[in-house]
PDB file of C-alpha atoms (C1' of nucleotides) in Angstrom:
ATOM      1  CA  MET A 973      24.686  -8.136  16.561  1.00  0.00           C
ATOM      2  CA  GLN A 974      21.207  -7.895  15.143  1.00  0.00           C
ATOM      3  CA  PRO A 975      18.239  -8.731  17.323  1.00  0.00           C
ATOM      4  CA  ASP A 976      17.014 -12.225  16.655  1.00  0.00           C
ATOM      5  CA  TYR A 977      14.241 -11.967  14.174  1.00  0.00           C
ATOM      6  CA  HIS A 978      13.735 -15.721  14.079  1.00  0.00           C
ATOM      7  CA  ASP A 979      11.282 -16.477  16.814  1.00  0.00           C
ATOM      8  CA  GLU A 980       7.708 -16.591  15.529  1.00  0.00           C
ATOM      9  CA  THR A 981       6.373 -13.531  17.262  1.00  0.00           C
ATOM     10  CA  SER A 982       8.839 -11.007  16.032  1.00  0.00           C
ATOM     11  CA  SER A 983       9.021 -12.560  12.595  1.00  0.00           C
ATOM     12  CA  CYS A 984       5.324 -11.894  12.279  1.00  0.00           C
ATOM     13  CA  LEU A 985       5.802  -8.338  13.409  1.00  0.00           C
ATOM     14  CA  ARG A 986       8.593  -7.885  10.871  1.00  0.00           C
ATOM     15  CA  ALA A 987       6.420  -9.442   8.185  1.00  0.00           C
ATOM     16  CA  SER A 988       3.771  -6.833   8.867  1.00  0.00           C
ATOM     17  CA  GLU A 989       6.427  -4.074   8.870  1.00  0.00           C
ATOM     18  CA  LEU A 990       7.965  -5.281   5.650  1.00  0.00           C
ATOM     19  CA  LEU A 991       4.636  -5.719   3.909  1.00  0.00           C
ATOM     20  CA  GLY A 992       3.929  -2.147   4.817  1.00  0.00           C
ATOM     21  CA  ARG A 993       6.816  -1.020   2.660  1.00  0.00           C
ATOM     22  CA  ILE A 994       6.755  -3.703  -0.078  1.00  0.00           C
ATOM     23  CA  ALA A 995       3.052  -4.181  -0.550  1.00  0.00           C
ATOM     24  CA  ASN A 996       2.178  -0.920  -2.236  1.00  0.00           C
ATOM     25  CA  LYS A 997       1.014  -0.065  -5.688  1.00  0.00           C
ATOM     26  CA  TRP A 998       4.185   1.664  -6.930  1.00  0.00           C
ATOM     27  CA  THR A 999       6.637  -0.965  -5.663  1.00  0.00           C
ATOM     28  CA  LEU A1000       4.743  -3.771  -7.309  1.00  0.00           C
ATOM     29  CA  LEU A1001       4.341  -1.929 -10.572  1.00  0.00           C
ATOM     30  CA  ILE A1002       8.033  -0.974 -10.724  1.00  0.00           C
ATOM     31  CA  VAL A1003       9.266  -4.453  -9.877  1.00  0.00           C
ATOM     32  CA  ARG A1004       6.921  -5.784 -12.477  1.00  0.00           C
ATOM     33  CA  GLU A1005       8.200  -3.385 -15.175  1.00  0.00           C
ATOM     34  CA  LEU A1006      11.847  -4.040 -14.314  1.00  0.00           C
ATOM     35  CA  GLY A1007      11.174  -7.707 -14.388  1.00  0.00           C
ATOM     36  CA  THR A1008      11.280  -7.533 -18.184  1.00  0.00           C
ATOM     37  CA  GLY A1009      14.695  -6.020 -18.136  1.00  0.00           C
ATOM     38  CA  PRO A1010      16.657  -2.844 -17.225  1.00  0.00           C
ATOM     39  CA  LYS A1011      14.981   0.440 -18.038  1.00  0.00           C
ATOM     40  CA  ARG A1012      15.826   4.089 -17.882  1.00  0.00           C
ATOM     41  CA  PHE A1013      13.915   6.597 -15.824  1.00  0.00           C
ATOM     42  CA  ASN A1014      11.569   8.146 -18.345  1.00  0.00           C
ATOM     43  CA  LEU A1015      10.906   4.924 -20.153  1.00  0.00           C
ATOM     44  CA  LEU A1016       9.967   3.388 -16.784  1.00  0.00           C
ATOM     45  CA  ARG A1017       7.740   6.393 -16.164  1.00  0.00           C
ATOM     46  CA  ARG A1018       6.011   6.055 -19.511  1.00  0.00           C
ATOM     47  CA  ASP A1019       5.517   2.363 -19.225  1.00  0.00           C
ATOM     48  CA  ILE A1020       3.975   2.497 -15.768  1.00  0.00           C
ATOM     49  CA  GLY A1021       1.663   5.174 -17.020  1.00  0.00           C
ATOM     50  CA  ASP A1022       0.297   7.324 -14.298  1.00  0.00           C
ATOM     51  CA  ILE A1023       3.106   7.653 -11.860  1.00  0.00           C
ATOM     52  CA  SER A1024       4.520  11.052 -10.993  1.00  0.00           C
ATOM     53  CA  GLN A1025       8.231  11.623 -11.216  1.00  0.00           C
ATOM     54  CA  LYS A1026       8.396  12.241  -7.556  1.00  0.00           C
ATOM     55  CA  MET A1027       6.853   8.897  -6.665  1.00  0.00           C
ATOM     56  CA  LEU A1028       8.920   7.104  -9.250  1.00  0.00           C
ATOM     57  CA  SER A1029      12.199   8.492  -7.964  1.00  0.00           C
ATOM     58  CA  SER A1030      11.372   8.109  -4.293  1.00  0.00           C
ATOM     59  CA  THR A1031      10.068   4.614  -4.714  1.00  0.00           C
ATOM     60  CA  LEU A1032      13.144   3.699  -6.726  1.00  0.00           C
ATOM     61  CA  LYS A1033      15.339   5.047  -3.986  1.00  0.00           C
ATOM     62  CA  SER A1034      13.491   2.942  -1.416  1.00  0.00           C
ATOM     63  CA  LEU A1035      13.903  -0.095  -3.585  1.00  0.00           C
ATOM     64  CA  GLU A1036      17.577   0.613  -4.046  1.00  0.00           C
ATOM     65  CA  ARG A1037      17.937   0.996  -0.279  1.00  0.00           C
ATOM     66  CA  ASP A1038      16.212  -2.321   0.213  1.00  0.00           C
ATOM     67  CA  GLY A1039      18.599  -3.981  -2.198  1.00  0.00           C
ATOM     68  CA  ILE A1040      15.945  -4.773  -4.700  1.00  0.00           C
ATOM     69  CA  VAL A1041      16.920  -2.433  -7.467  1.00  0.00           C
ATOM     70  CA  ILE A1042      20.281  -1.318  -8.783  1.00  0.00           C
ATOM     71  CA  ARG A1043      20.882   2.191 -10.058  1.00  0.00           C
ATOM     72  CA  ASP A1044      23.425   2.333 -12.863  1.00  0.00           C
ATOM     73  CA  VAL A1045      24.640   5.781 -13.904  1.00  0.00           C
ATOM     74  CA  THR A1046      26.420   6.406 -17.191  1.00  0.00           C
ATOM     75  CA  PRO A1047      27.964   9.834 -16.858  1.00  0.00           C
ATOM     76  CA  THR A1048      27.409  11.023 -20.380  1.00  0.00           C
ATOM     77  CA  MET A1049      25.808  14.261 -21.537  1.00  0.00           C
ATOM     78  CA  PRO A1050      22.923  14.067 -21.049  1.00  0.00           C
ATOM     79  CA  PRO A1051      23.343  11.455 -18.274  1.00  0.00           C
ATOM     80  CA  GLN A1052      21.771   8.048 -18.596  1.00  0.00           C
ATOM     81  CA  VAL A1053      20.513   6.197 -15.547  1.00  0.00           C
ATOM     82  CA  GLU A1054      19.424   2.644 -15.888  1.00  0.00           C
ATOM     83  CA  TYR A1055      17.514   0.736 -13.285  1.00  0.00           C
ATOM     84  CA  SER A1056      17.495  -3.019 -13.005  1.00  0.00           C
ATOM     85  CA  LEU A1057      16.618  -5.730 -10.535  1.00  0.00           C
ATOM     86  CA  THR A1058      19.170  -7.225  -8.193  1.00  0.00           C
ATOM     87  CA  ALA A1059      19.236 -10.950  -7.491  1.00  0.00           C
ATOM     88  CA  LEU A1060      16.898 -10.195  -4.633  1.00  0.00           C
ATOM     89  CA  GLY A1061      14.676  -8.220  -6.914  1.00  0.00           C
ATOM     90  CA  ARG A1062      14.564 -10.981  -9.490  1.00  0.00           C
ATOM     91  CA  ASP A1063      13.665 -13.323  -6.739  1.00  0.00           C
ATOM     92  CA  MET A1064      10.798 -11.045  -5.796  1.00  0.00           C
ATOM     93  CA  LYS A1065       9.535 -10.961  -9.349  1.00  0.00           C
ATOM     94  CA  ALA A1066       7.624 -14.235  -9.224  1.00  0.00           C
ATOM     95  CA  PRO A1067       5.389 -13.423  -6.221  1.00  0.00           C
ATOM     96  CA  VAL A1068       4.794  -9.916  -7.544  1.00  0.00           C
ATOM     97  CA  GLU A1069       3.813 -11.227 -10.966  1.00  0.00           C
ATOM     98  CA  ALA A1070       1.540 -13.784  -9.305  1.00  0.00           C
ATOM     99  CA  LEU A1071      -0.373 -11.116  -7.462  1.00  0.00           C
ATOM    100  CA  ALA A1072      -0.468  -8.759 -10.423  1.00  0.00           C
ATOM    101  CA  SER A1073      -1.839 -11.351 -12.807  1.00  0.00           C
ATOM    102  CA  TRP A1074      -4.340 -12.453 -10.209  1.00  0.00           C
ATOM    103  CA  ALA A1075      -5.537  -8.877 -10.128  1.00  0.00           C
ATOM    104  CA  ILE A1076      -5.767  -8.574 -13.911  1.00  0.00           C
ATOM    105  CA  GLN A1077      -7.477 -11.904 -14.328  1.00  0.00           C
ATOM    106  CA  ASN A1078     -10.113 -11.129 -11.683  1.00  0.00           C
ATOM    107  CA  ALA A1079     -10.648  -7.453 -12.509  1.00  0.00           C
ATOM    108  CA  ASP A1080     -14.066  -8.183 -14.058  1.00  0.00           C
ATOM    109  CA  THR A1081     -15.193 -10.352 -11.150  1.00  0.00           C
ATOM    110  CA  ILE A1082     -14.221  -7.756  -8.581  1.00  0.00           C
ATOM    111  CA  ASP A1083     -15.808  -4.989 -10.595  1.00  0.00           C
ATOM    112  CA  ALA A1084     -19.105  -6.935 -10.744  1.00  0.00           C
ATOM    113  CA  ALA A1085     -18.947  -7.654  -7.016  1.00  0.00           C
ATOM    114  CA  ARG A1086     -18.506  -3.943  -6.357  1.00  0.00           C
ATOM    115  CA  LYS A1087     -21.449  -3.004  -8.426  1.00  0.00           C
ATOM    116  CA  ARG A1088     -23.636  -5.570  -6.735  1.00  0.00           C
ATOM    117  CA  PHE A1089     -22.499  -4.373  -3.320  1.00  0.00           C
ATOM    118  CA  ASP A1090     -23.062  -0.699  -4.123  1.00  0.00           C
ATOM    119  CA  MET A1091     -26.501  -1.392  -5.553  1.00  0.00           C
ATOM    120  CA  HIS A1092     -27.576  -3.093  -2.375  1.00  0.00           C
ATOM    121  CA  ASN A1093     -26.187  -0.347  -0.155  1.00  0.00           C
ATOM    122  CA  HIS A1094     -27.259   2.529  -2.349  1.00  0.00           C
ATOM    123  CA  GLY A1095     -30.645   1.506  -3.670  1.00  0.00           C
TER     124      GLY A1095
ATOM    125  CA  MET B 134     -21.717  -7.189 -22.000  1.00  0.00           C
ATOM    126  CA  GLN B 135     -18.911  -5.705 -20.042  1.00  0.00           C
ATOM    127  CA  PRO B 136     -16.379  -3.429 -21.734  1.00  0.00           C
ATOM    128  CA  ASP B 137     -13.481  -5.411 -23.017  1.00  0.00           C
ATOM    129  CA  TYR B 138     -10.699  -5.138 -20.501  1.00  0.00           C
ATOM    130  CA  HIS B 139      -8.639  -7.522 -22.477  1.00  0.00           C
ATOM    131  CA  ASP B 140      -6.703  -5.270 -24.841  1.00  0.00           C
ATOM    132  CA  GLU B 141      -3.251  -4.596 -23.397  1.00  0.00           C
ATOM    133  CA  THR B 142      -3.635  -0.871 -22.748  1.00  0.00           C
ATOM    134  CA  SER B 143      -6.726  -0.874 -20.608  1.00  0.00           C
ATOM    135  CA  SER B 144      -5.843  -4.088 -18.854  1.00  0.00           C
ATOM    136  CA  CYS B 145      -2.596  -2.441 -17.673  1.00  0.00           C
ATOM    137  CA  LEU B 146      -4.498   0.599 -16.509  1.00  0.00           C
ATOM    138  CA  ARG B 147      -6.956  -1.590 -14.599  1.00  0.00           C
ATOM    139  CA  ALA B 148      -4.082  -3.582 -13.171  1.00  0.00           C
ATOM    140  CA  SER B 149      -2.622  -0.423 -11.769  1.00  0.00           C
ATOM    141  CA  GLU B 150      -5.960   0.662 -10.386  1.00  0.00           C
ATOM    142  CA  LEU B 151      -6.683  -2.716  -8.811  1.00  0.00           C
ATOM    143  CA  LEU B 152      -3.186  -3.031  -7.348  1.00  0.00           C
ATOM    144  CA  GLY B 153      -3.770   0.309  -5.716  1.00  0.00           C
ATOM    145  CA  ARG B 154      -6.589  -1.204  -3.698  1.00  0.00           C
ATOM    146  CA  ILE B 155      -5.356  -4.768  -3.287  1.00  0.00           C
ATOM    147  CA  ALA B 156      -1.680  -4.232  -2.720  1.00  0.00           C
ATOM    148  CA  ASN B 157      -1.684  -2.745   0.732  1.00  0.00           C
ATOM    149  CA  LYS B 158      -0.499  -3.951   4.032  1.00  0.00           C
ATOM    150  CA  TRP B 159      -3.843  -4.551   5.694  1.00  0.00           C
ATOM    151  CA  THR B 160      -5.449  -6.357   2.775  1.00  0.00           C
ATOM    152  CA  LEU B 161      -2.652  -8.808   2.524  1.00  0.00           C
ATOM    153  CA  LEU B 162      -2.417  -9.429   6.263  1.00  0.00           C
ATOM    154  CA  ILE B 163      -6.174 -10.009   6.506  1.00  0.00           C
ATOM    155  CA  VAL B 164      -6.433 -12.313   3.541  1.00  0.00           C
ATOM    156  CA  ARG B 165      -3.492 -14.212   4.969  1.00  0.00           C
ATOM    157  CA  GLU B 166      -5.092 -14.603   8.346  1.00  0.00           C
ATOM    158  CA  LEU B 167      -8.454 -15.643   6.907  1.00  0.00           C
ATOM    159  CA  GLY B 168      -6.638 -18.065   4.724  1.00  0.00           C
ATOM    160  CA  THR B 169      -6.355 -20.387   7.685  1.00  0.00           C
ATOM    161  CA  GLY B 170     -10.123 -20.373   8.243  1.00  0.00           C
ATOM    162  CA  PRO B 171     -12.997 -18.165   9.359  1.00  0.00           C
ATOM    163  CA  LYS B 172     -12.330 -15.830  12.209  1.00  0.00           C
ATOM    164  CA  ARG B 173     -14.292 -13.399  14.348  1.00  0.00           C
ATOM    165  CA  PHE B 174     -13.519  -9.727  14.558  1.00  0.00           C
ATOM    166  CA  ASN B 175     -11.500  -9.506  17.739  1.00  0.00           C
ATOM    167  CA  LEU B 176      -9.671 -12.682  17.151  1.00  0.00           C
ATOM    168  CA  LEU B 177      -8.654 -11.421  13.739  1.00  0.00           C
ATOM    169  CA  ARG B 178      -7.585  -8.215  15.387  1.00  0.00           C
ATOM    170  CA  ARG B 179      -5.439  -9.967  17.966  1.00  0.00           C
ATOM    171  CA  ASP B 180      -3.845 -12.303  15.394  1.00  0.00           C
ATOM    172  CA  ILE B 181      -2.863  -9.506  13.065  1.00  0.00           C
ATOM    173  CA  GLY B 182      -1.394  -7.703  15.963  1.00  0.00           C
ATOM    174  CA  ASP B 183      -1.000  -4.048  15.410  1.00  0.00           C
ATOM    175  CA  ILE B 184      -4.097  -3.144  13.410  1.00  0.00           C
ATOM    176  CA  SER B 185      -6.543  -0.619  14.796  1.00  0.00           C
ATOM    177  CA  GLN B 186     -10.184  -1.545  14.904  1.00  0.00           C
ATOM    178  CA  LYS B 187     -10.979   1.239  12.521  1.00  0.00           C
ATOM    179  CA  MET B 188      -8.564  -0.051   9.847  1.00  0.00           C
ATOM    180  CA  LEU B 189      -9.715  -3.629  10.425  1.00  0.00           C
ATOM    181  CA  SER B 190     -13.356  -2.839   9.974  1.00  0.00           C
ATOM    182  CA  SER B 191     -12.891  -0.491   7.032  1.00  0.00           C
ATOM    183  CA  THR B 192     -10.555  -2.905   5.245  1.00  0.00           C
ATOM    184  CA  LEU B 193     -12.943  -5.760   5.887  1.00  0.00           C
ATOM    185  CA  LYS B 194     -15.747  -3.677   4.384  1.00  0.00           C
ATOM    186  CA  SER B 195     -13.668  -2.987   1.268  1.00  0.00           C
ATOM    187  CA  LEU B 196     -12.858  -6.649   0.955  1.00  0.00           C
ATOM    188  CA  GLU B 197     -16.483  -7.569   1.398  1.00  0.00           C
ATOM    189  CA  ARG B 198     -17.346  -5.019  -1.327  1.00  0.00           C
ATOM    190  CA  ASP B 199     -14.763  -6.586  -3.635  1.00  0.00           C
ATOM    191  CA  GLY B 200     -16.268 -10.024  -3.149  1.00  0.00           C
ATOM    192  CA  ILE B 201     -13.155 -11.312  -1.425  1.00  0.00           C
ATOM    193  CA  VAL B 202     -14.524 -11.653   2.120  1.00  0.00           C
ATOM    194  CA  ILE B 203     -17.921 -12.820   3.457  1.00  0.00           C
ATOM    195  CA  ARG B 204     -19.420 -11.331   6.585  1.00  0.00           C
ATOM    196  CA  ASP B 205     -21.519 -13.739   8.539  1.00  0.00           C
ATOM    197  CA  VAL B 206     -23.605 -12.407  11.384  1.00  0.00           C
ATOM    198  CA  THR B 207     -25.120 -14.611  14.088  1.00  0.00           C
ATOM    199  CA  PRO B 208     -27.635 -12.383  15.870  1.00  0.00           C
ATOM    200  CA  THR B 209     -27.034 -13.675  19.395  1.00  0.00           C
ATOM    201  CA  MET B 210     -26.332 -11.683  22.457  1.00  0.00           C
ATOM    202  CA  PRO B 211     -23.581 -10.604  22.370  1.00  0.00           C
ATOM    203  CA  PRO B 212     -23.569 -10.756  18.558  1.00  0.00           C
ATOM    204  CA  GLN B 213     -21.022 -12.915  16.759  1.00  0.00           C
ATOM    205  CA  VAL B 214     -19.659 -11.931  13.370  1.00  0.00           C
ATOM    206  CA  GLU B 215     -17.499 -14.276  11.496  1.00  0.00           C
ATOM    207  CA  TYR B 216     -15.375 -13.354   8.489  1.00  0.00           C
ATOM    208  CA  SER B 217     -14.255 -15.833   5.911  1.00  0.00           C
ATOM    209  CA  LEU B 218     -12.852 -15.872   2.366  1.00  0.00           C
ATOM    210  CA  THR B 219     -15.080 -16.288  -0.653  1.00  0.00           C
ATOM    211  CA  ALA B 220     -14.065 -18.508  -3.532  1.00  0.00           C
ATOM    212  CA  LEU B 221     -12.428 -15.455  -5.016  1.00  0.00           C
ATOM    213  CA  GLY B 222     -10.657 -14.742  -1.763  1.00  0.00           C
ATOM    214  CA  ARG B 223      -9.446 -18.323  -1.494  1.00  0.00           C
ATOM    215  CA  ASP B 224      -8.156 -17.934  -5.021  1.00  0.00           C
ATOM    216  CA  MET B 225      -6.291 -14.862  -3.945  1.00  0.00           C
ATOM    217  CA  LYS B 226      -4.743 -16.688  -1.027  1.00  0.00           C
ATOM    218  CA  ALA B 227      -1.882 -18.297  -3.007  1.00  0.00           C
ATOM    219  CA  PRO B 228      -0.384 -15.134  -4.547  1.00  0.00           C
ATOM    220  CA  VAL B 229      -0.750 -13.284  -1.243  1.00  0.00           C
ATOM    221  CA  GLU B 230       0.964 -16.040   0.674  1.00  0.00           C
ATOM    222  CA  ALA B 231       3.715 -16.081  -1.929  1.00  0.00           C
ATOM    223  CA  LEU B 232       4.461 -12.411  -1.445  1.00  0.00           C
ATOM    224  CA  ALA B 233       4.115 -12.593   2.321  1.00  0.00           C
ATOM    225  CA  SER B 234       6.500 -15.549   2.690  1.00  0.00           C
ATOM    226  CA  TRP B 235       8.926 -13.911   0.330  1.00  0.00           C
ATOM    227  CA  ALA B 236       8.896 -10.901   2.632  1.00  0.00           C
ATOM    228  CA  ILE B 237       9.423 -13.016   5.713  1.00  0.00           C
ATOM    229  CA  GLN B 238      12.190 -15.084   4.180  1.00  0.00           C
ATOM    230  CA  ASN B 239      14.075 -12.044   2.943  1.00  0.00           C
ATOM    231  CA  ALA B 240      13.578  -9.849   5.961  1.00  0.00           C
ATOM    232  CA  ASP B 241      17.138 -10.200   7.122  1.00  0.00           C
ATOM    233  CA  THR B 242      18.606  -9.618   3.685  1.00  0.00           C
ATOM    234  CA  ILE B 243      16.556  -6.475   3.220  1.00  0.00           C
ATOM    235  CA  ASP B 244      17.479  -5.263   6.674  1.00  0.00           C
ATOM    236  CA  ALA B 245      21.180  -5.747   5.963  1.00  0.00           C
ATOM    237  CA  ALA B 246      20.882  -3.911   2.641  1.00  0.00           C
ATOM    238  CA  ARG B 247      19.235  -1.022   4.354  1.00  0.00           C
ATOM    239  CA  LYS B 248      21.960  -0.744   6.987  1.00  0.00           C
ATOM    240  CA  ARG B 249      24.600  -0.825   4.293  1.00  0.00           C
ATOM    241  CA  PHE B 250      22.810   1.831   2.264  1.00  0.00           C
ATOM    242  CA  ASP B 251      22.319   4.072   5.264  1.00  0.00           C
ATOM    243  CA  MET B 252      25.937   3.723   6.345  1.00  0.00           C
ATOM    244  CA  HIS B 253      27.131   4.899   2.932  1.00  0.00           C
ATOM    245  CA  ASN B 254      24.760   7.769   2.847  1.00  0.00           C
ATOM    246  CA  HIS B 255      25.098   8.831   6.518  1.00  0.00           C
ATOM    247  CA  GLY B 256      28.751   8.241   7.241  1.00  0.00           C
TER     248      GLY B 256
ATOM    249  C1'  DC C 164      17.534  13.402 -19.378  1.00  0.00           C
ATOM    250  C1'  DT C 165      17.361  12.677 -14.466  1.00  0.00           C
ATOM    251  C1'  DG C 166      16.276  14.002 -10.846  1.00  0.00           C
ATOM    252  C1'  DA C 167      15.974  17.206  -6.042  1.00  0.00           C
ATOM    253  C1'  DA C 168      13.265  20.769  -3.731  1.00  0.00           C
ATOM    254  C1'  DT C 169       9.292  23.105  -2.624  1.00  0.00           C
ATOM    255  C1'  DC C 170       4.409  23.810  -1.847  1.00  0.00           C
ATOM    256  C1'  DC C 171       0.236  21.952  -0.802  1.00  0.00           C
ATOM    257  C1'  DC C 172      -3.850  18.902  -0.337  1.00  0.00           C
ATOM    258  C1'  DC C 173      -6.120  15.082   1.370  1.00  0.00           C
ATOM    259  C1'  DA C 174      -6.620  10.291   2.531  1.00  0.00           C
ATOM    260  C1'  DC C 175      -4.595   6.887   5.589  1.00  0.00           C
ATOM    261  C1'  DG C 176      -4.604   5.651   9.847  1.00  0.00           C
ATOM    262  C1'  DG C 177      -4.212   6.079  15.148  1.00  0.00           C
ATOM    263  C1'  DA C 178      -6.741   7.296  19.794  1.00  0.00           C
ATOM    264  C1'  DT C 179     -10.670   7.839  22.088  1.00  0.00           C
ATOM    265  C1'  DA C 180     -15.449   7.664  23.106  1.00  0.00           C
ATOM    266  C1'  DC C 181     -19.971   6.058  22.227  1.00  0.00           C
ATOM    267  C1'  DT C 182     -23.847   2.543  20.495  1.00  0.00           C
ATOM    268  C1'  DG C 183     -26.441  -2.018  20.123  1.00  0.00           C
TER     269       DG C 183
ATOM    270  C1'  DC D1358     -18.468  -8.593  21.229  1.00  0.00           C
ATOM    271  C1'  DA D1359     -18.538  -5.752  17.129  1.00  0.00           C
ATOM    272  C1'  DG D1360     -18.582  -2.103  15.508  1.00  0.00           C
ATOM    273  C1'  DT D1361     -19.507   3.518  14.226  1.00  0.00           C
ATOM    274  C1'  DA D1362     -18.293   8.492  14.964  1.00  0.00           C
ATOM    275  C1'  DT D1363     -15.121  12.047  15.773  1.00  0.00           C
ATOM    276  C1'  DC D1364     -10.950  14.393  16.140  1.00  0.00           C
ATOM    277  C1'  DC D1365      -6.485  14.896  14.549  1.00  0.00           C
ATOM    278  C1'  DG D1366      -1.569  14.261  12.966  1.00  0.00           C
ATOM    279  C1'  DT D1367       1.473  12.276   9.681  1.00  0.00           C
ATOM    280  C1'  DG D1368       2.868  11.177   5.396  1.00  0.00           C
ATOM    281  C1'  DG D1369       1.500   9.867   0.581  1.00  0.00           C
ATOM    282  C1'  DG D1370       1.466  11.889  -3.491  1.00  0.00           C
ATOM    283  C1'  DG D1371       0.452  15.553  -7.277  1.00  0.00           C
ATOM    284  C1'  DA D1372       2.125  20.099  -9.674  1.00  0.00           C
ATOM    285  C1'  DT D1373       5.631  22.960 -10.377  1.00  0.00           C
ATOM    286  C1'  DT D1374      10.098  24.724 -10.315  1.00  0.00           C
ATOM    287  C1'  DC D1375      15.141  24.453 -10.213  1.00  0.00           C
ATOM    288  C1'  DA D1376      19.771  21.967 -10.931  1.00  0.00           C
ATOM    289  C1'  DG D1377      23.555  18.915 -12.986  1.00  0.00           C
TER     290       DG D1377
END
DNA sequence: CTGAATCCCCACGGATACTG
DNA sequence: CAGTATCCGTGGGGATTCAG
């Protein structure tokens, strides 16, 4: 049924396509937050920090579509919606965390490199 | 010397900021390509596949600024420019590869999840 | 509380053409 | 070969408002 994604050429193309959707700031931050357990919308929003509600809801919808996140609605008043990782999402957690912690650990180094580069180019 | 990025609050903010620059399609694909060894501009372009020369050169410049990539010019005619990873870049290779191979390995699963999701919503 | 809808701006990113 | 410059459209993403 599906086109065969398993020859090397098209798998590379698909890798590039998938990375386009997966490898973005909000996706990684959300997966990272949900990696510590289920969270509700506004808590997620607060914990991520500087994400707008639009981006949070649209990114969550994409992640739900991709089978990475589960949306669990408790129809109370007011309604409660809890987001959590699927098995696929939990599987994604490790690589995401690896990249995130690399970024954190090397923040200073990168910052210094930037300053050096800008000094050369500016001054 | 440097401001202390090590308290939790600001390290999270910096993580988000850095991920915004690092976690994008082109950065990951380039680091991945260069992970196999130095490459010249057009070879890099061909191997990545669908990247425009504008995006390739601008992303390479950002990576050079961040101290992740080194640009090595051999002033011949025609000129040869070789790009390679710095120590920092090589250090980044593992997490990048982890995320990329996760994406490739789960391409089919994600695709199936999408189709299911779209069927529910469409039909 | 959890969003969807709307408006709007601008940066990402493609196409093309031109330099050294 | 290895870019830079320019034009230009699309969509990312913020602010605000409305709904369930």
